[in-house]
Amino acid sequence: ISGGCLVHIPDYPKAISESARVSRHWVIFHRTPIVEGVTRYYKKKAYGVRCVQIHFNENEFIRLCLEQGLNMRYSFDVAYSENSLQKTYIFEKT
């Protein structure tokens, strides 16, 4: 389960790959920010430190997961903000 971690990892394709590698059956990306258009990077202060936050293009995010042998079983909206829609994705490892 990735609950808000993926959004702070600049090399998120590698993080998705590693999530698929270590999973036995399921990978859950919880509260994944989704935006229209291209994936966007933001600099912000969170948790008392400067960090990056990524808002993902949904098609790119799903494609990266599929390339790692993850099949999307469910997705649902969690929250809305002015900048993005937060969704939870549940993938099954094939």
PDB file of N, CA, C and O in Angstrom, residues 7-66:
ATOM      1  N   VAL A   7       3.765  10.226  -4.496  1.00  0.00           N
ATOM      2  CA  VAL A   7       3.700  11.627  -4.912  1.00  0.00           C
ATOM      3  C   VAL A   7       4.959  12.410  -4.564  1.00  0.00           C
ATOM      4  O   VAL A   7       5.146  13.520  -5.056  1.00  0.00           O
ATOM      5  N   HIS A   8       5.842  11.845  -3.738  1.00  0.00           N
ATOM      6  CA  HIS A   8       7.062  12.531  -3.327  1.00  0.00           C
ATOM      7  C   HIS A   8       8.326  11.868  -3.872  1.00  0.00           C
ATOM      8  O   HIS A   8       9.425  12.177  -3.423  1.00  0.00           O
ATOM      9  N   ILE A   9       8.180  10.967  -4.829  1.00  0.00           N
ATOM     10  CA  ILE A   9       9.330  10.246  -5.376  1.00  0.00           C
ATOM     11  C   ILE A   9       9.547  10.684  -6.823  1.00  0.00           C
ATOM     12  O   ILE A   9       8.785  10.281  -7.710  1.00  0.00           O
ATOM     13  N   PRO A  10      10.563  11.514  -7.081  1.00  0.00           N
ATOM     14  CA  PRO A  10      10.773  12.005  -8.444  1.00  0.00           C
ATOM     15  C   PRO A  10      10.917  10.899  -9.491  1.00  0.00           C
ATOM     16  O   PRO A  10      10.436  11.036 -10.610  1.00  0.00           O
ATOM     17  N   ASP A  11      11.551   9.786  -9.139  1.00  0.00           N
ATOM     18  CA  ASP A  11      11.677   8.662 -10.080  1.00  0.00           C
ATOM     19  C   ASP A  11      10.506   7.693  -9.851  1.00  0.00           C
ATOM     20  O   ASP A  11      10.694   6.523  -9.526  1.00  0.00           O
ATOM     21  N   TYR A  12       9.294   8.218 -10.023  1.00  0.00           N
ATOM     22  CA  TYR A  12       8.101   7.408  -9.743  1.00  0.00           C
ATOM     23  C   TYR A  12       7.960   6.181 -10.643  1.00  0.00           C
ATOM     24  O   TYR A  12       7.425   5.172 -10.192  1.00  0.00           O
ATOM     25  N   PRO A  13       8.456   6.171 -11.902  1.00  0.00           N
ATOM     26  CA  PRO A  13       8.384   4.914 -12.662  1.00  0.00           C
ATOM     27  C   PRO A  13       9.145   3.776 -11.969  1.00  0.00           C
ATOM     28  O   PRO A  13       8.685   2.638 -11.928  1.00  0.00           O
ATOM     29  N   LYS A  14      10.308   4.107 -11.398  1.00  0.00           N
ATOM     30  CA  LYS A  14      11.081   3.088 -10.665  1.00  0.00           C
ATOM     31  C   LYS A  14      10.333   2.658  -9.401  1.00  0.00           C
ATOM     32  O   LYS A  14      10.332   1.482  -9.041  1.00  0.00           O
ATOM     33  N   ALA A  15       9.685   3.600  -8.721  1.00  0.00           N
ATOM     34  CA  ALA A  15       8.920   3.267  -7.515  1.00  0.00           C
ATOM     35  C   ALA A  15       7.740   2.357  -7.850  1.00  0.00           C
ATOM     36  O   ALA A  15       7.438   1.425  -7.094  1.00  0.00           O
ATOM     37  N   ILE A  16       7.092   2.601  -8.968  1.00  0.00           N
ATOM     38  CA  ILE A  16       5.997   1.720  -9.403  1.00  0.00           C
ATOM     39  C   ILE A  16       6.544   0.334  -9.711  1.00  0.00           C
ATOM     40  O   ILE A  16       5.969  -0.679  -9.301  1.00  0.00           O
ATOM     41  N   SER A  17       7.677   0.285 -10.402  1.00  0.00           N
ATOM     42  CA  SER A  17       8.313  -0.993 -10.726  1.00  0.00           C
ATOM     43  C   SER A  17       8.669  -1.768  -9.461  1.00  0.00           C
ATOM     44  O   SER A  17       8.432  -2.980  -9.363  1.00  0.00           O
ATOM     45  N   GLU A  18       9.220  -1.084  -8.480  1.00  0.00           N
ATOM     46  CA  GLU A  18       9.609  -1.734  -7.220  1.00  0.00           C
ATOM     47  C   GLU A  18       8.371  -2.200  -6.452  1.00  0.00           C
ATOM     48  O   GLU A  18       8.381  -3.276  -5.842  1.00  0.00           O
ATOM     49  N   SER A  19       7.306  -1.425  -6.487  1.00  0.00           N
ATOM     50  CA  SER A  19       6.061  -1.840  -5.827  1.00  0.00           C
ATOM     51  C   SER A  19       5.545  -3.137  -6.448  1.00  0.00           C
ATOM     52  O   SER A  19       5.118  -4.049  -5.735  1.00  0.00           O
ATOM     53  N   ALA A  20       5.591  -3.218  -7.762  1.00  0.00           N
ATOM     54  CA  ALA A  20       5.152  -4.437  -8.443  1.00  0.00           C
ATOM     55  C   ALA A  20       6.074  -5.613  -8.113  1.00  0.00           C
ATOM     56  O   ALA A  20       5.614  -6.734  -7.900  1.00  0.00           O
ATOM     57  N   ARG A  21       7.364  -5.353  -8.046  1.00  0.00           N
ATOM     58  CA  ARG A  21       8.327  -6.431  -7.790  1.00  0.00           C
ATOM     59  C   ARG A  21       8.122  -7.075  -6.421  1.00  0.00           C
ATOM     60  O   ARG A  21       8.146  -8.290  -6.286  1.00  0.00           O
ATOM     61  N   VAL A  22       7.899  -6.263  -5.406  1.00  0.00           N
ATOM     62  CA  VAL A  22       7.822  -6.809  -4.045  1.00  0.00           C
ATOM     63  C   VAL A  22       6.426  -7.301  -3.662  1.00  0.00           C
ATOM     64  O   VAL A  22       6.269  -7.963  -2.640  1.00  0.00           O
ATOM     65  N   SER A  23       5.450  -7.008  -4.477  1.00  0.00           N
ATOM     66  CA  SER A  23       4.076  -7.410  -4.165  1.00  0.00           C
ATOM     67  C   SER A  23       3.855  -8.891  -4.456  1.00  0.00           C
ATOM     68  O   SER A  23       4.370  -9.425  -5.432  1.00  0.00           O
ATOM     69  N   ARG A  24       3.052  -9.518  -3.602  1.00  0.00           N
ATOM     70  CA  ARG A  24       2.638 -10.888  -3.907  1.00  0.00           C
ATOM     71  C   ARG A  24       1.433 -10.899  -4.832  1.00  0.00           C
ATOM     72  O   ARG A  24       1.407 -11.624  -5.813  1.00  0.00           O
ATOM     73  N   HIS A  25       0.407 -10.095  -4.480  1.00  0.00           N
ATOM     74  CA  HIS A  25      -0.831 -10.136  -5.256  1.00  0.00           C
ATOM     75  C   HIS A  25      -1.403  -8.772  -5.597  1.00  0.00           C
ATOM     76  O   HIS A  25      -1.977  -8.598  -6.658  1.00  0.00           O
ATOM     77  N   TRP A  26      -1.311  -7.827  -4.680  1.00  0.00           N
ATOM     78  CA  TRP A  26      -2.011  -6.557  -4.830  1.00  0.00           C
ATOM     79  C   TRP A  26      -1.071  -5.386  -4.613  1.00  0.00           C
ATOM     80  O   TRP A  26      -0.177  -5.454  -3.772  1.00  0.00           O
ATOM     81  N   VAL A  27      -1.326  -4.302  -5.351  1.00  0.00           N
ATOM     82  CA  VAL A  27      -0.657  -3.024  -5.127  1.00  0.00           C
ATOM     83  C   VAL A  27      -1.749  -1.964  -5.059  1.00  0.00           C
ATOM     84  O   VAL A  27      -2.593  -1.878  -5.944  1.00  0.00           O
ATOM     85  N   ILE A  28      -1.732  -1.182  -3.999  1.00  0.00           N
ATOM     86  CA  ILE A  28      -2.729  -0.132  -3.805  1.00  0.00           C
ATOM     87  C   ILE A  28      -2.005   1.205  -3.737  1.00  0.00           C
ATOM     88  O   ILE A  28      -1.114   1.395  -2.904  1.00  0.00           O
ATOM     89  N   PHE A  29      -2.385   2.104  -4.628  1.00  0.00           N
ATOM     90  CA  PHE A  29      -1.883   3.476  -4.607  1.00  0.00           C
ATOM     91  C   PHE A  29      -3.035   4.336  -4.119  1.00  0.00           C
ATOM     92  O   PHE A  29      -3.987   4.597  -4.847  1.00  0.00           O
ATOM     93  N   HIS A  30      -2.947   4.757  -2.863  1.00  0.00           N
ATOM     94  CA  HIS A  30      -4.027   5.494  -2.208  1.00  0.00           C
ATOM     95  C   HIS A  30      -3.766   6.998  -2.275  1.00  0.00           C
ATOM     96  O   HIS A  30      -2.633   7.442  -2.101  1.00  0.00           O
ATOM     97  N   ARG A  31      -4.803   7.753  -2.550  1.00  0.00           N
ATOM     98  CA  ARG A  31      -4.756   9.222  -2.606  1.00  0.00           C
ATOM     99  C   ARG A  31      -3.747   9.713  -3.635  1.00  0.00           C
ATOM    100  O   ARG A  31      -2.895  10.565  -3.346  1.00  0.00           O
ATOM    101  N   THR A  32      -3.841   9.175  -4.838  1.00  0.00           N
ATOM    102  CA  THR A  32      -2.965   9.547  -5.939  1.00  0.00           C
ATOM    103  C   THR A  32      -3.549  10.772  -6.640  1.00  0.00           C
ATOM    104  O   THR A  32      -4.651  10.702  -7.166  1.00  0.00           O
ATOM    105  N   PRO A  33      -2.838  11.908  -6.660  1.00  0.00           N
ATOM    106  CA  PRO A  33      -3.364  13.107  -7.307  1.00  0.00           C
ATOM    107  C   PRO A  33      -3.336  12.969  -8.833  1.00  0.00           C
ATOM    108  O   PRO A  33      -2.294  12.672  -9.415  1.00  0.00           O
ATOM    109  N   ILE A  34      -4.464  13.204  -9.449  1.00  0.00           N
ATOM    110  CA  ILE A  34      -4.624  13.083 -10.901  1.00  0.00           C
ATOM    111  C   ILE A  34      -4.989  14.444 -11.469  1.00  0.00           C
ATOM    112  O   ILE A  34      -5.856  15.135 -10.925  1.00  0.00           O
ATOM    113  N   VAL A  35      -4.337  14.801 -12.580  1.00  0.00           N
ATOM    114  CA  VAL A  35      -4.622  16.069 -13.241  1.00  0.00           C
ATOM    115  C   VAL A  35      -4.878  15.844 -14.725  1.00  0.00           C
ATOM    116  O   VAL A  35      -4.455  14.844 -15.297  1.00  0.00           O
ATOM    117  N   GLU A  36      -5.572  16.794 -15.315  1.00  0.00           N
ATOM    118  CA  GLU A  36      -5.730  16.820 -16.768  1.00  0.00           C
ATOM    119  C   GLU A  36      -4.394  17.248 -17.370  1.00  0.00           C
ATOM    120  O   GLU A  36      -3.664  18.039 -16.790  1.00  0.00           O
ATOM    121  N   GLY A  37      -4.071  16.733 -18.527  1.00  0.00           N
ATOM    122  CA  GLY A  37      -2.826  17.138 -19.190  1.00  0.00           C
ATOM    123  C   GLY A  37      -1.630  16.373 -18.668  1.00  0.00           C
ATOM    124  O   GLY A  37      -1.756  15.254 -18.166  1.00  0.00           O
ATOM    125  N   VAL A  38      -0.467  17.002 -18.759  1.00  0.00           N
ATOM    126  CA  VAL A  38       0.787  16.334 -18.418  1.00  0.00           C
ATOM    127  C   VAL A  38       0.969  16.210 -16.909  1.00  0.00           C
ATOM    128  O   VAL A  38       0.400  16.980 -16.134  1.00  0.00           O
ATOM    129  N   THR A  39       1.772  15.238 -16.517  1.00  0.00           N
ATOM    130  CA  THR A  39       2.169  15.081 -15.121  1.00  0.00           C
ATOM    131  C   THR A  39       2.904  16.350 -14.689  1.00  0.00           C
ATOM    132  O   THR A  39       3.739  16.870 -15.424  1.00  0.00           O
ATOM    133  N   ARG A  40       2.584  16.825 -13.482  1.00  0.00           N
ATOM    134  CA  ARG A  40       3.145  18.089 -12.999  1.00  0.00           C
ATOM    135  C   ARG A  40       3.921  17.878 -11.704  1.00  0.00           C
ATOM    136  O   ARG A  40       3.520  17.097 -10.857  1.00  0.00           O
ATOM    137  N   TYR A  41       5.000  18.627 -11.595  1.00  0.00           N
ATOM    138  CA  TYR A  41       5.838  18.605 -10.399  1.00  0.00           C
ATOM    139  C   TYR A  41       5.690  19.938  -9.680  1.00  0.00           C
ATOM    140  O   TYR A  41       5.731  20.993 -10.308  1.00  0.00           O
ATOM    141  N   TYR A  42       5.546  19.876  -8.368  1.00  0.00           N
ATOM    142  CA  TYR A  42       5.453  21.076  -7.540  1.00  0.00           C
ATOM    143  C   TYR A  42       6.511  20.995  -6.452  1.00  0.00           C
ATOM    144  O   TYR A  42       6.802  19.909  -5.940  1.00  0.00           O
ATOM    145  N   LYS A  43       7.071  22.139  -6.082  1.00  0.00           N
ATOM    146  CA  LYS A  43       7.939  22.218  -4.909  1.00  0.00           C
ATOM    147  C   LYS A  43       7.095  22.781  -3.785  1.00  0.00           C
ATOM    148  O   LYS A  43       6.327  23.718  -3.988  1.00  0.00           O
ATOM    149  N   LYS A  44       7.214  22.192  -2.617  1.00  0.00           N
ATOM    150  CA  LYS A  44       6.444  22.677  -1.481  1.00  0.00           C
ATOM    151  C   LYS A  44       7.157  22.335  -0.188  1.00  0.00           C
ATOM    152  O   LYS A  44       8.126  21.573  -0.186  1.00  0.00           O
ATOM    153  N   LYS A  45       6.678  22.893   0.885  1.00  0.00           N
ATOM    154  CA  LYS A  45       7.184  22.529   2.202  1.00  0.00           C
ATOM    155  C   LYS A  45       6.120  21.660   2.856  1.00  0.00           C
ATOM    156  O   LYS A  45       4.959  22.048   2.969  1.00  0.00           O
ATOM    157  N   ALA A  46       6.524  20.484   3.245  1.00  0.00           N
ATOM    158  CA  ALA A  46       5.613  19.547   3.910  1.00  0.00           C
ATOM    159  C   ALA A  46       6.417  18.747   4.921  1.00  0.00           C
ATOM    160  O   ALA A  46       7.596  18.470   4.713  1.00  0.00           O
ATOM    161  N   TYR A  47       5.772  18.406   5.991  1.00  0.00           N
ATOM    162  CA  TYR A  47       6.436  17.612   7.027  1.00  0.00           C
ATOM    163  C   TYR A  47       7.667  18.334   7.568  1.00  0.00           C
ATOM    164  O   TYR A  47       8.634  17.702   8.001  1.00  0.00           O
ATOM    165  N   GLY A  48       7.692  19.653   7.450  1.00  0.00           N
ATOM    166  CA  GLY A  48       8.796  20.444   7.951  1.00  0.00           C
ATOM    167  C   GLY A  48      10.007  20.533   7.048  1.00  0.00           C
ATOM    168  O   GLY A  48      11.042  21.060   7.445  1.00  0.00           O
ATOM    169  N   VAL A  49       9.914  19.997   5.833  1.00  0.00           N
ATOM    170  CA  VAL A  49      11.038  20.027   4.892  1.00  0.00           C
ATOM    171  C   VAL A  49      10.541  20.410   3.499  1.00  0.00           C
ATOM    172  O   VAL A  49       9.371  20.243   3.171  1.00  0.00           O
ATOM    173  N   ARG A  50      11.468  20.888   2.670  1.00  0.00           N
ATOM    174  CA  ARG A  50      11.153  21.150   1.272  1.00  0.00           C
ATOM    175  C   ARG A  50      11.075  19.821   0.542  1.00  0.00           C
ATOM    176  O   ARG A  50      11.908  18.937   0.756  1.00  0.00           O
ATOM    177  N   CYS A  51      10.062  19.651  -0.303  1.00  0.00           N
ATOM    178  CA  CYS A  51       9.918  18.400  -1.030  1.00  0.00           C
ATOM    179  C   CYS A  51       9.225  18.648  -2.359  1.00  0.00           C
ATOM    180  O   CYS A  51       8.735  19.734  -2.631  1.00  0.00           O
ATOM    181  N   VAL A  52       9.215  17.628  -3.165  1.00  0.00           N
ATOM    182  CA  VAL A  52       8.493  17.650  -4.431  1.00  0.00           C
ATOM    183  C   VAL A  52       7.150  16.962  -4.225  1.00  0.00           C
ATOM    184  O   VAL A  52       7.036  16.057  -3.396  1.00  0.00           O
ATOM    185  N   GLN A  53       6.152  17.417  -4.941  1.00  0.00           N
ATOM    186  CA  GLN A  53       4.866  16.716  -4.974  1.00  0.00           C
ATOM    187  C   GLN A  53       4.487  16.573  -6.433  1.00  0.00           C
ATOM    188  O   GLN A  53       4.575  17.528  -7.206  1.00  0.00           O
ATOM    189  N   ILE A  54       4.081  15.389  -6.817  1.00  0.00           N
ATOM    190  CA  ILE A  54       3.764  15.077  -8.204  1.00  0.00           C
ATOM    191  C   ILE A  54       2.265  14.856  -8.332  1.00  0.00           C
ATOM    192  O   ILE A  54       1.663  14.145  -7.526  1.00  0.00           O
ATOM    193  N   HIS A  55       1.682  15.472  -9.374  1.00  0.00           N
ATOM    194  CA  HIS A  55       0.291  15.224  -9.743  1.00  0.00           C
ATOM    195  C   HIS A  55       0.335  14.546 -11.109  1.00  0.00           C
ATOM    196  O   HIS A  55       0.909  15.083 -12.050  1.00  0.00           O
ATOM    197  N   PHE A  56      -0.257  13.378 -11.197  1.00  0.00           N
ATOM    198  CA  PHE A  56      -0.062  12.485 -12.335  1.00  0.00           C
ATOM    199  C   PHE A  56      -1.112  12.639 -13.423  1.00  0.00           C
ATOM    200  O   PHE A  56      -2.298  12.804 -13.145  1.00  0.00           O
ATOM    201  N   ASN A  57      -0.657  12.491 -14.670  1.00  0.00           N
ATOM    202  CA  ASN A  57      -1.567  12.276 -15.785  1.00  0.00           C
ATOM    203  C   ASN A  57      -2.061  10.843 -15.641  1.00  0.00           C
ATOM    204  O   ASN A  57      -1.256   9.908 -15.536  1.00  0.00           O
ATOM    205  N   GLU A  58      -3.354  10.648 -15.609  1.00  0.00           N
ATOM    206  CA  GLU A  58      -3.915   9.328 -15.322  1.00  0.00           C
ATOM    207  C   GLU A  58      -3.505   8.277 -16.350  1.00  0.00           C
ATOM    208  O   GLU A  58      -3.147   7.156 -15.987  1.00  0.00           O
ATOM    209  N   ASN A  59      -3.552   8.608 -17.636  1.00  0.00           N
ATOM    210  CA  ASN A  59      -3.189   7.623 -18.662  1.00  0.00           C
ATOM    211  C   ASN A  59      -1.746   7.175 -18.521  1.00  0.00           C
ATOM    212  O   ASN A  59      -1.440   5.983 -18.652  1.00  0.00           O
ATOM    213  N   GLU A  60      -0.841   8.115 -18.252  1.00  0.00           N
ATOM    214  CA  GLU A  60       0.568   7.762 -18.056  1.00  0.00           C
ATOM    215  C   GLU A  60       0.735   6.868 -16.824  1.00  0.00           C
ATOM    216  O   GLU A  60       1.434   5.856 -16.875  1.00  0.00           O
ATOM    217  N   PHE A  61       0.092   7.242 -15.729  1.00  0.00           N
ATOM    218  CA  PHE A  61       0.202   6.478 -14.485  1.00  0.00           C
ATOM    219  C   PHE A  61      -0.275   5.033 -14.699  1.00  0.00           C
ATOM    220  O   PHE A  61       0.424   4.079 -14.336  1.00  0.00           O
ATOM    221  N   ILE A  62      -1.429   4.866 -15.305  1.00  0.00           N
ATOM    222  CA  ILE A  62      -1.970   3.517 -15.534  1.00  0.00           C
ATOM    223  C   ILE A  62      -1.081   2.736 -16.491  1.00  0.00           C
ATOM    224  O   ILE A  62      -0.815   1.549 -16.273  1.00  0.00           O
ATOM    225  N   ARG A  63      -0.585   3.386 -17.545  1.00  0.00           N
ATOM    226  CA  ARG A  63       0.306   2.711 -18.494  1.00  0.00           C
ATOM    227  C   ARG A  63       1.558   2.189 -17.792  1.00  0.00           C
ATOM    228  O   ARG A  63       1.988   1.052 -18.010  1.00  0.00           O
ATOM    229  N   LEU A  64       2.151   3.007 -16.927  1.00  0.00           N
ATOM    230  CA  LEU A  64       3.345   2.569 -16.189  1.00  0.00           C
ATOM    231  C   LEU A  64       3.044   1.350 -15.326  1.00  0.00           C
ATOM    232  O   LEU A  64       3.863   0.431 -15.217  1.00  0.00           O
ATOM    233  N   CYS A  65       1.883   1.320 -14.718  1.00  0.00           N
ATOM    234  CA  CYS A  65       1.491   0.176 -13.887  1.00  0.00           C
ATOM    235  C   CYS A  65       1.286  -1.072 -14.750  1.00  0.00           C
ATOM    236  O   CYS A  65       1.762  -2.161 -14.405  1.00  0.00           O
ATOM    237  N   LEU A  66       0.602  -0.904 -15.873  1.00  0.00           N
ATOM    238  CA  LEU A  66       0.371  -2.041 -16.772  1.00  0.00           C
ATOM    239  C   LEU A  66       1.687  -2.618 -17.284  1.00  0.00           C
ATOM    240  O   LEU A  66       1.827  -3.842 -17.396  1.00  0.00           O
TER     241      LEU A  66
END
